[in-house]
Amino acid sequence: MPPSHPLHRKQKIGLILGSGSARGWSHIGVIQALEEAGIKPDIICGTSIGALVGAAYAAGEIEVFRKWVLGLSISNVLSFMDIRLNGGVLKGEKLMNFFKSHFMDRNIEELKLPFGSVATSLTTGNEIWMREGSTIDAVRASIALPGLFTPVIYDQDILVDGGLVNPVPVSLARAMGADFLIAVDLNSDLIGRHFYTPPEPTFSFGSNAAEWLRRIQQNFGIPGNLPEETTAQMKNPSLLDVIASSLNIMQAQITRSRMAGEPPHIIIAPQLAHLGLLDFHRAAEAIEEGRRAVEICLPALDKLKKKNRI
């Protein structure tokens, strides 16, 4: 029997998980909803928090990972905070050691699905694609958010968060052989909203985190107290507010520019601008929003499934 014509082959689906700190738990809901709709990615790419969730999925451990994420409390999050001031507020070693012992201590080549992550060279400014070697090292480099996590020394280079250059790495998925590109953009609703907070306390401003944030401010020599709880009105931003909002603006603008030149077939855009930089304990609402964002896209996904034989 002759081989099928290349135009008739089943196209490979690439799932691209973008950067976005605590908003990234919504990627779990996106993955769940896509699979329930019969869409199973062949290639996984991620930047920053997208690299972390993507690695868990590529390793076949997303359900274990989901249960762990849903069990996170503020105290759990604080337990991973190894504070220092040499290159970043947090070393990140406690978090990575946890993953080594519980999840993904294997090489990228050994994962169940092809996986790639993006980091940024601090020495050259180049985009670095990490597609082989230690999964933990690749993820740790990709999540090294400047000002928060310390940089990573890797292969005689200094690497930081990939969101500085490619927050939603469509180009990497295409280079890895993906034909049909589904991108998850966590930055679409951020600009102009970060300093207007809802009445409910978040990790960024909540009293449970006050002592930890106060220590950071004191270490940076910042006078005064933390801002009080506010309703939806303008307030004087904290140090982490300034860092988070500056990075959000940069990544949102870069995402728009890069996706204009490298458009995916589908963009899934969870609306989670109300989550703070370190609101990792609010996984349930992030996951639910990821599912909701997929449901909005289902008509387009169904149409493209039929057209592109995925």
mmCIF file of C-alpha atoms in Angstrom:
data_model
loop_
_atom_site.group_PDB
_atom_site.id
_atom_site.type_symbol
_atom_site.label_atom_id
_atom_site.label_comp_id
_atom_site.label_asym_id
_atom_site.label_seq_id
_atom_site.Cartn_x
_atom_site.Cartn_y
_atom_site.Cartn_z
ATOM 1 C CA MET A 1 0.000 0.000 0.000
ATOM 2 C CA PRO A 2 1.571 3.329 -1.043
ATOM 3 C CA PRO A 3 2.328 5.864 1.695
ATOM 4 C CA SER A 4 -0.228 8.594 2.201
ATOM 5 C CA HIS A 5 0.369 11.924 0.544
ATOM 6 C CA PRO A 6 2.184 14.322 2.916
ATOM 7 C CA LEU A 7 -0.672 16.819 2.582
ATOM 8 C CA HIS A 8 -3.033 14.187 3.975
ATOM 9 C CA ARG A 9 -1.007 13.267 7.040
ATOM 10 C CA LYS A 10 -2.270 13.990 10.520
ATOM 11 C CA GLN A 11 -0.936 17.331 11.563
ATOM 12 C CA LYS A 12 1.068 17.707 14.762
ATOM 13 C CA ILE A 13 -0.452 19.899 17.438
ATOM 14 C CA GLY A 14 1.872 22.240 19.296
ATOM 15 C CA LEU A 15 0.709 23.596 22.654
ATOM 16 C CA ILE A 16 2.538 26.772 23.649
ATOM 17 C CA LEU A 17 2.290 27.812 27.303
ATOM 18 C CA GLY A 18 3.176 31.417 28.027
ATOM 19 C CA SER A 19 4.789 33.227 30.941
ATOM 20 C CA GLY A 20 2.759 34.796 33.711
ATOM 21 C CA SER A 21 3.895 33.868 37.224
ATOM 22 C CA ALA A 22 0.982 32.679 39.424
ATOM 23 C CA ARG A 23 -1.447 33.110 36.530
ATOM 24 C CA GLY A 24 0.316 30.147 34.975
ATOM 25 C CA TRP A 25 -1.674 27.622 37.003
ATOM 26 C CA SER A 26 -4.417 28.330 34.449
ATOM 27 C CA HIS A 27 -2.355 26.276 31.997
ATOM 28 C CA ILE A 28 -3.488 23.197 33.936
ATOM 29 C CA GLY A 29 -7.131 24.029 33.257
ATOM 30 C CA VAL A 30 -6.332 24.673 29.595
ATOM 31 C CA ILE A 31 -4.714 21.234 29.270
ATOM 32 C CA GLN A 32 -7.642 19.524 30.996
ATOM 33 C CA ALA A 33 -10.242 21.231 28.812
ATOM 34 C CA LEU A 34 -8.339 20.567 25.583
ATOM 35 C CA GLU A 35 -8.021 16.865 26.370
ATOM 36 C CA GLU A 36 -11.717 16.655 27.249
ATOM 37 C CA ALA A 37 -12.428 18.198 23.831
ATOM 38 C CA GLY A 38 -10.346 15.466 22.177
ATOM 39 C CA ILE A 39 -7.314 17.653 21.500
ATOM 40 C CA LYS A 40 -4.068 16.072 22.673
ATOM 41 C CA PRO A 41 -0.877 18.003 21.883
ATOM 42 C CA ASP A 42 2.062 16.272 20.198
ATOM 43 C CA ILE A 43 4.619 18.945 21.139
ATOM 44 C CA ILE A 44 4.830 21.092 24.275
ATOM 45 C CA CYS A 45 6.702 24.396 24.576
ATOM 46 C CA GLY A 46 6.749 26.829 27.443
ATOM 47 C CA THR A 47 8.274 29.953 28.874
ATOM 48 C CA SER A 48 8.689 30.631 32.605
ATOM 49 C CA ILE A 49 5.670 29.218 34.506
ATOM 50 C CA GLY A 50 4.566 27.756 31.173
ATOM 51 C CA ALA A 51 7.805 25.762 31.086
ATOM 52 C CA LEU A 52 7.120 24.404 34.570
ATOM 53 C CA VAL A 53 3.568 23.255 33.787
ATOM 54 C CA GLY A 54 4.614 22.092 30.316
ATOM 55 C CA ALA A 55 7.380 19.930 31.738
ATOM 56 C CA ALA A 56 4.946 18.262 34.145
ATOM 57 C CA TYR A 57 2.599 17.538 31.233
ATOM 58 C CA ALA A 58 5.355 16.276 28.949
ATOM 59 C CA ALA A 59 6.507 13.972 31.773
ATOM 60 C CA GLY A 60 3.023 12.459 32.059
ATOM 61 C CA GLU A 61 2.610 13.816 35.597
ATOM 62 C CA ILE A 62 0.104 16.633 35.119
ATOM 63 C CA GLU A 63 -2.561 15.053 37.353
ATOM 64 C CA VAL A 64 -0.136 14.594 40.257
ATOM 65 C CA PHE A 65 1.087 18.116 39.636
ATOM 66 C CA ARG A 66 -2.489 19.478 39.620
ATOM 67 C CA LYS A 67 -3.269 17.906 42.988
ATOM 68 C CA TRP A 68 -0.091 19.365 44.475
ATOM 69 C CA VAL A 69 -0.833 22.825 43.099
ATOM 70 C CA LEU A 70 -4.399 22.784 44.462
ATOM 71 C CA GLY A 71 -3.042 21.933 47.904
ATOM 72 C CA LEU A 72 -0.737 24.952 48.080
ATOM 73 C CA SER A 73 -1.384 27.389 50.904
ATOM 74 C CA ILE A 74 0.295 30.684 51.649
ATOM 75 C CA SER A 75 2.484 28.947 54.204
ATOM 76 C CA ASN A 76 3.497 26.343 51.595
ATOM 77 C CA VAL A 77 4.477 29.086 49.165
ATOM 78 C CA LEU A 78 6.453 30.920 51.839
ATOM 79 C CA SER A 79 8.319 27.709 52.681
ATOM 80 C CA PHE A 80 9.884 27.759 49.194
ATOM 81 C CA MET A 81 11.166 31.313 49.638
ATOM 82 C CA ASP A 82 14.929 31.150 50.204
ATOM 83 C CA ILE A 83 15.567 34.877 50.472
ATOM 84 C CA ARG A 84 18.853 36.415 49.350
ATOM 85 C CA LEU A 85 20.027 39.585 47.588
ATOM 86 C CA ASN A 86 22.772 38.269 45.300
ATOM 87 C CA GLY A 87 21.250 38.559 41.834
ATOM 88 C CA GLY A 88 17.662 38.147 42.987
ATOM 89 C CA VAL A 89 15.395 37.998 46.020
ATOM 90 C CA LEU A 90 14.924 34.217 45.824
ATOM 91 C CA LYS A 91 17.472 31.536 44.995
ATOM 92 C CA GLY A 92 14.837 29.063 43.845
ATOM 93 C CA GLU A 93 16.804 26.087 45.119
ATOM 94 C CA LYS A 94 14.144 24.943 47.607
ATOM 95 C CA LEU A 95 11.515 24.867 44.879
ATOM 96 C CA MET A 96 13.717 23.017 42.408
ATOM 97 C CA ASN A 97 14.855 20.509 45.031
ATOM 98 C CA PHE A 98 11.217 19.784 45.747
ATOM 99 C CA PHE A 99 10.566 19.027 42.076
ATOM 100 C CA LYS A 100 13.652 16.866 41.825
ATOM 101 C CA SER A 101 12.370 14.688 44.643
ATOM 102 C CA HIS A 102 8.697 14.594 43.626
ATOM 103 C CA PHE A 103 8.296 15.085 39.882
ATOM 104 C CA MET A 104 10.631 15.635 36.948
ATOM 105 C CA ASP A 105 14.164 14.507 37.704
ATOM 106 C CA ARG A 106 14.930 13.243 34.182
ATOM 107 C CA ASN A 107 16.355 14.477 30.890
ATOM 108 C CA ILE A 108 14.176 16.247 28.352
ATOM 109 C CA GLU A 109 14.937 13.504 25.814
ATOM 110 C CA GLU A 110 13.313 10.973 28.170
ATOM 111 C CA LEU A 111 9.983 12.807 28.568
ATOM 112 C CA LYS A 112 6.836 11.262 27.082
ATOM 113 C CA LEU A 113 6.255 14.213 24.748
ATOM 114 C CA PRO A 114 8.725 16.448 22.878
ATOM 115 C CA PHE A 115 9.357 19.462 25.102
ATOM 116 C CA GLY A 116 11.231 22.718 24.857
ATOM 117 C CA SER A 117 11.587 25.770 27.078
ATOM 118 C CA VAL A 118 12.887 29.288 26.551
ATOM 119 C CA ALA A 119 15.417 31.234 28.616
ATOM 120 C CA THR A 120 17.253 34.516 28.004
ATOM 121 C CA SER A 121 21.023 34.960 27.983
ATOM 122 C CA LEU A 122 21.852 37.790 30.340
ATOM 123 C CA THR A 123 25.256 38.210 28.704
ATOM 124 C CA THR A 124 24.164 38.449 25.050
ATOM 125 C CA GLY A 125 20.415 39.106 25.206
ATOM 126 C CA ASN A 126 19.841 36.109 22.958
ATOM 127 C CA GLU A 127 16.872 33.784 23.180
ATOM 128 C CA ILE A 128 18.003 30.326 24.338
ATOM 129 C CA TRP A 129 16.004 27.238 23.378
ATOM 130 C CA MET A 130 16.469 24.397 25.841
ATOM 131 C CA ARG A 131 15.543 21.070 24.233
ATOM 132 C CA GLU A 132 17.925 18.568 25.783
ATOM 133 C CA GLY A 133 19.596 17.760 29.076
ATOM 134 C CA SER A 134 18.142 18.179 32.547
ATOM 135 C CA THR A 135 14.462 19.088 32.652
ATOM 136 C CA ILE A 136 14.939 20.713 36.047
ATOM 137 C CA ASP A 137 17.784 22.901 34.754
ATOM 138 C CA ALA A 138 15.745 23.944 31.725
ATOM 139 C CA VAL A 139 12.754 24.889 33.864
ATOM 140 C CA ARG A 140 14.851 26.659 36.502
ATOM 141 C CA ALA A 141 16.495 28.837 33.855
ATOM 142 C CA SER A 142 13.186 29.632 32.196
ATOM 143 C CA ILE A 143 11.540 30.815 35.448
ATOM 144 C CA ALA A 144 14.443 32.992 36.654
ATOM 145 C CA LEU A 145 12.381 36.172 36.752
ATOM 146 C CA PRO A 146 14.773 39.163 37.024
ATOM 147 C CA GLY A 147 14.654 40.800 40.432
ATOM 148 C CA LEU A 148 12.871 37.827 41.974
ATOM 149 C CA PHE A 149 14.804 34.613 41.201
ATOM 150 C CA THR A 150 18.560 34.482 40.943
ATOM 151 C CA PRO A 151 19.984 33.836 37.439
ATOM 152 C CA VAL A 152 21.183 30.368 36.432
ATOM 153 C CA ILE A 153 24.707 29.552 35.303
ATOM 154 C CA TYR A 154 24.265 27.140 32.406
ATOM 155 C CA ASP A 155 26.755 26.002 29.769
ATOM 156 C CA GLN A 156 29.088 28.961 30.469
ATOM 157 C CA ASP A 157 26.231 31.444 30.174
ATOM 158 C CA ILE A 158 24.019 33.359 32.617
ATOM 159 C CA LEU A 159 20.336 32.675 31.996
ATOM 160 C CA VAL A 160 17.178 34.411 33.176
ATOM 161 C CA ASP A 161 13.448 34.218 32.447
ATOM 162 C CA GLY A 162 12.568 33.518 28.832
ATOM 163 C CA GLY A 163 9.677 35.960 29.027
ATOM 164 C CA LEU A 164 12.127 38.802 28.445
ATOM 165 C CA VAL A 165 12.464 37.788 24.798
ATOM 166 C CA ASN A 166 9.719 35.269 23.964
ATOM 167 C CA PRO A 167 6.809 35.140 26.437
ATOM 168 C CA VAL A 168 4.703 32.848 24.197
ATOM 169 C CA PRO A 169 7.217 30.768 22.186
ATOM 170 C CA VAL A 170 5.297 30.062 18.986
ATOM 171 C CA SER A 171 8.558 30.079 17.023
ATOM 172 C CA LEU A 172 9.996 27.253 19.132
ATOM 173 C CA ALA A 173 6.944 25.043 18.618
ATOM 174 C CA ARG A 174 7.094 25.619 14.884
ATOM 175 C CA ALA A 175 10.811 24.802 14.827
ATOM 176 C CA MET A 176 10.089 21.551 16.686
ATOM 177 C CA GLY A 177 7.739 20.446 13.914
ATOM 178 C CA ALA A 178 4.307 21.573 15.081
ATOM 179 C CA ASP A 179 1.828 22.189 12.260
ATOM 180 C CA PHE A 180 -1.168 23.401 14.249
ATOM 181 C CA LEU A 181 -0.279 25.958 16.918
ATOM 182 C CA ILE A 182 -2.365 26.584 20.047
ATOM 183 C CA ALA A 183 -0.921 29.401 22.170
ATOM 184 C CA VAL A 184 -1.894 30.348 25.720
ATOM 185 C CA ASP A 185 -1.320 34.060 26.361
ATOM 186 C CA LEU A 186 -1.474 35.094 30.030
ATOM 187 C CA ASN A 187 -0.578 38.730 29.371
ATOM 188 C CA SER A 188 -3.467 39.951 27.238
ATOM 189 C CA ASP A 189 -5.409 41.771 29.985
ATOM 190 C CA LEU A 190 -2.618 43.070 32.215
ATOM 191 C CA ILE A 191 -1.648 46.596 31.250
ATOM 192 C CA GLY A 192 -3.361 49.271 33.321
ATOM 193 C CA ARG A 193 -5.030 46.871 35.739
ATOM 194 C CA HIS A 194 -2.315 45.761 38.159
ATOM 195 C CA PHE A 195 -2.582 48.729 40.533
ATOM 196 C CA TYR A 196 -6.381 48.506 40.768
ATOM 197 C CA THR A 197 -6.982 45.633 43.138
ATOM 198 C CA PRO A 198 -10.222 43.952 44.195
ATOM 199 C CA PRO A 199 -11.422 44.230 47.798
ATOM 200 C CA GLU A 200 -10.386 40.672 48.682
ATOM 201 C CA PRO A 201 -6.797 40.324 49.923
ATOM 202 C CA THR A 202 -4.259 38.677 47.653
ATOM 203 C CA PHE A 203 -0.838 37.253 48.348
ATOM 204 C CA SER A 204 0.768 40.436 47.104
ATOM 205 C CA PHE A 205 -0.962 42.635 49.684
ATOM 206 C CA GLY A 206 -2.507 40.244 52.221
ATOM 207 C CA SER A 207 -1.675 40.371 55.900
ATOM 208 C CA ASN A 208 -0.393 36.785 55.854
ATOM 209 C CA ALA A 209 2.412 37.852 53.548
ATOM 210 C CA ALA A 210 3.094 41.206 55.194
ATOM 211 C CA GLU A 211 6.073 40.117 57.280
ATOM 212 C CA TRP A 212 7.758 38.389 54.324
ATOM 213 C CA LEU A 213 7.268 41.423 52.061
ATOM 214 C CA ARG A 214 8.396 43.764 54.849
ATOM 215 C CA ARG A 215 11.647 41.824 55.129
ATOM 216 C CA ILE A 216 12.256 42.243 51.414
ATOM 217 C CA GLN A 217 11.567 45.967 51.594
ATOM 218 C CA GLN A 218 13.926 46.354 54.542
ATOM 219 C CA ASN A 219 16.641 44.415 52.709
ATOM 220 C CA PHE A 220 16.299 46.807 49.783
ATOM 221 C CA GLY A 221 16.469 49.816 52.096
ATOM 222 C CA ILE A 222 12.956 50.979 51.315
ATOM 223 C CA PRO A 223 11.485 53.179 54.094
ATOM 224 C CA GLY A 224 7.945 53.133 55.367
ATOM 225 C CA ASN A 225 5.293 50.478 55.793
ATOM 226 C CA LEU A 226 3.510 48.268 53.312
ATOM 227 C CA PRO A 227 0.447 49.839 51.682
ATOM 228 C CA GLU A 228 -2.794 49.186 53.528
ATOM 229 C CA GLU A 229 -5.551 46.994 52.123
ATOM 230 C CA THR A 230 -7.492 49.010 49.577
ATOM 231 C CA THR A 231 -10.590 48.720 47.495
ATOM 232 C CA ALA A 232 -10.549 49.252 43.724
ATOM 233 C CA GLN A 233 -8.658 52.555 43.795
ATOM 234 C CA MET A 234 -5.161 53.783 43.035
ATOM 235 C CA LYS A 235 -2.551 53.242 45.733
ATOM 236 C CA ASN A 236 1.145 53.720 46.215
ATOM 237 C CA PRO A 237 2.779 50.573 44.744
ATOM 238 C CA SER A 238 5.063 48.302 46.733
ATOM 239 C CA LEU A 239 8.445 47.136 45.478
ATOM 240 C CA LEU A 240 7.006 43.875 44.153
ATOM 241 C CA ASP A 241 4.174 45.810 42.479
ATOM 242 C CA VAL A 242 6.690 47.885 40.563
ATOM 243 C CA ILE A 243 8.735 44.835 39.529
ATOM 244 C CA ALA A 244 5.645 42.826 38.553
ATOM 245 C CA SER A 245 3.938 45.621 36.633
ATOM 246 C CA SER A 246 7.104 46.607 34.788
ATOM 247 C CA LEU A 247 7.679 43.023 33.681
ATOM 248 C CA ASN A 248 3.993 42.635 32.799
ATOM 249 C CA ILE A 249 4.072 45.681 30.520
ATOM 250 C CA MET A 250 7.245 44.497 28.833
ATOM 251 C CA GLN A 251 5.992 40.948 28.293
ATOM 252 C CA ALA A 252 2.566 42.068 27.089
ATOM 253 C CA GLN A 253 4.134 44.336 24.477
ATOM 254 C CA ILE A 254 6.659 41.717 23.375
ATOM 255 C CA THR A 255 3.894 39.100 23.138
ATOM 256 C CA ARG A 256 1.813 41.332 20.882
ATOM 257 C CA SER A 257 4.764 42.108 18.656
ATOM 258 C CA ARG A 258 5.994 38.523 18.328
ATOM 259 C CA MET A 259 2.587 36.979 17.758
ATOM 260 C CA ALA A 260 1.859 39.558 15.081
ATOM 261 C CA GLY A 261 4.878 38.239 13.183
ATOM 262 C CA GLU A 262 4.424 34.587 14.233
ATOM 263 C CA PRO A 263 0.671 34.104 14.587
ATOM 264 C CA PRO A 264 -0.608 30.827 16.057
ATOM 265 C CA HIS A 265 -3.809 29.251 14.778
ATOM 266 C CA ILE A 266 -5.599 29.658 18.116
ATOM 267 C CA ILE A 267 -4.922 32.023 21.020
ATOM 268 C CA ILE A 268 -6.355 31.047 24.400
ATOM 269 C CA ALA A 269 -6.333 34.032 26.766
ATOM 270 C CA PRO A 270 -7.293 33.429 30.420
ATOM 271 C CA GLN A 271 -8.343 36.650 32.151
ATOM 272 C CA LEU A 272 -6.384 36.724 35.411
ATOM 273 C CA ALA A 273 -4.981 40.230 35.767
ATOM 274 C CA HIS A 274 -6.382 40.388 39.306
ATOM 275 C CA LEU A 275 -3.900 37.758 40.527
ATOM 276 C CA GLY A 276 -0.708 39.073 42.117
ATOM 277 C CA LEU A 277 2.809 38.056 41.201
ATOM 278 C CA LEU A 278 3.043 35.469 43.994
ATOM 279 C CA ASP A 279 -0.585 34.356 44.360
ATOM 280 C CA PHE A 280 0.364 30.720 43.799
ATOM 281 C CA HIS A 281 -2.065 29.640 46.516
ATOM 282 C CA ARG A 282 -5.020 30.688 44.332
ATOM 283 C CA ALA A 283 -4.665 27.762 41.955
ATOM 284 C CA ALA A 284 -8.322 26.710 41.949
ATOM 285 C CA GLU A 285 -9.583 29.946 40.394
ATOM 286 C CA ALA A 286 -6.674 30.064 37.931
ATOM 287 C CA ILE A 287 -7.338 26.499 36.758
ATOM 288 C CA GLU A 288 -11.047 27.215 36.401
ATOM 289 C CA GLU A 289 -10.322 30.318 34.337
ATOM 290 C CA GLY A 290 -8.067 28.251 32.075
ATOM 291 C CA ARG A 291 -10.952 25.865 31.445
ATOM 292 C CA ARG A 292 -13.325 28.763 30.763
ATOM 293 C CA ALA A 293 -10.925 30.307 28.271
ATOM 294 C CA VAL A 294 -10.796 27.034 26.322
ATOM 295 C CA GLU A 295 -14.593 26.776 26.281
ATOM 296 C CA ILE A 296 -14.760 30.182 24.591
ATOM 297 C CA CYS A 297 -12.442 28.894 21.857
ATOM 298 C CA LEU A 298 -14.152 25.522 21.319
ATOM 299 C CA PRO A 299 -16.172 26.550 18.208
ATOM 300 C CA ALA A 300 -12.999 27.735 16.476
ATOM 301 C CA LEU A 301 -11.105 24.662 17.645
ATOM 302 C CA ASP A 302 -13.806 22.319 16.311
ATOM 303 C CA LYS A 303 -13.813 24.073 12.960
ATOM 304 C CA LEU A 304 -10.044 23.935 12.636
ATOM 305 C CA LYS A 305 -9.959 20.311 13.810
ATOM 306 C CA LYS A 306 -12.095 19.307 10.835
ATOM 307 C CA LYS A 307 -10.271 21.525 8.369
ATOM 308 C CA ASN A 308 -6.769 20.517 9.420
ATOM 309 C CA ARG A 309 -7.381 16.839 10.331
ATOM 310 C CA ILE A 310 -6.100 17.098 13.883
#
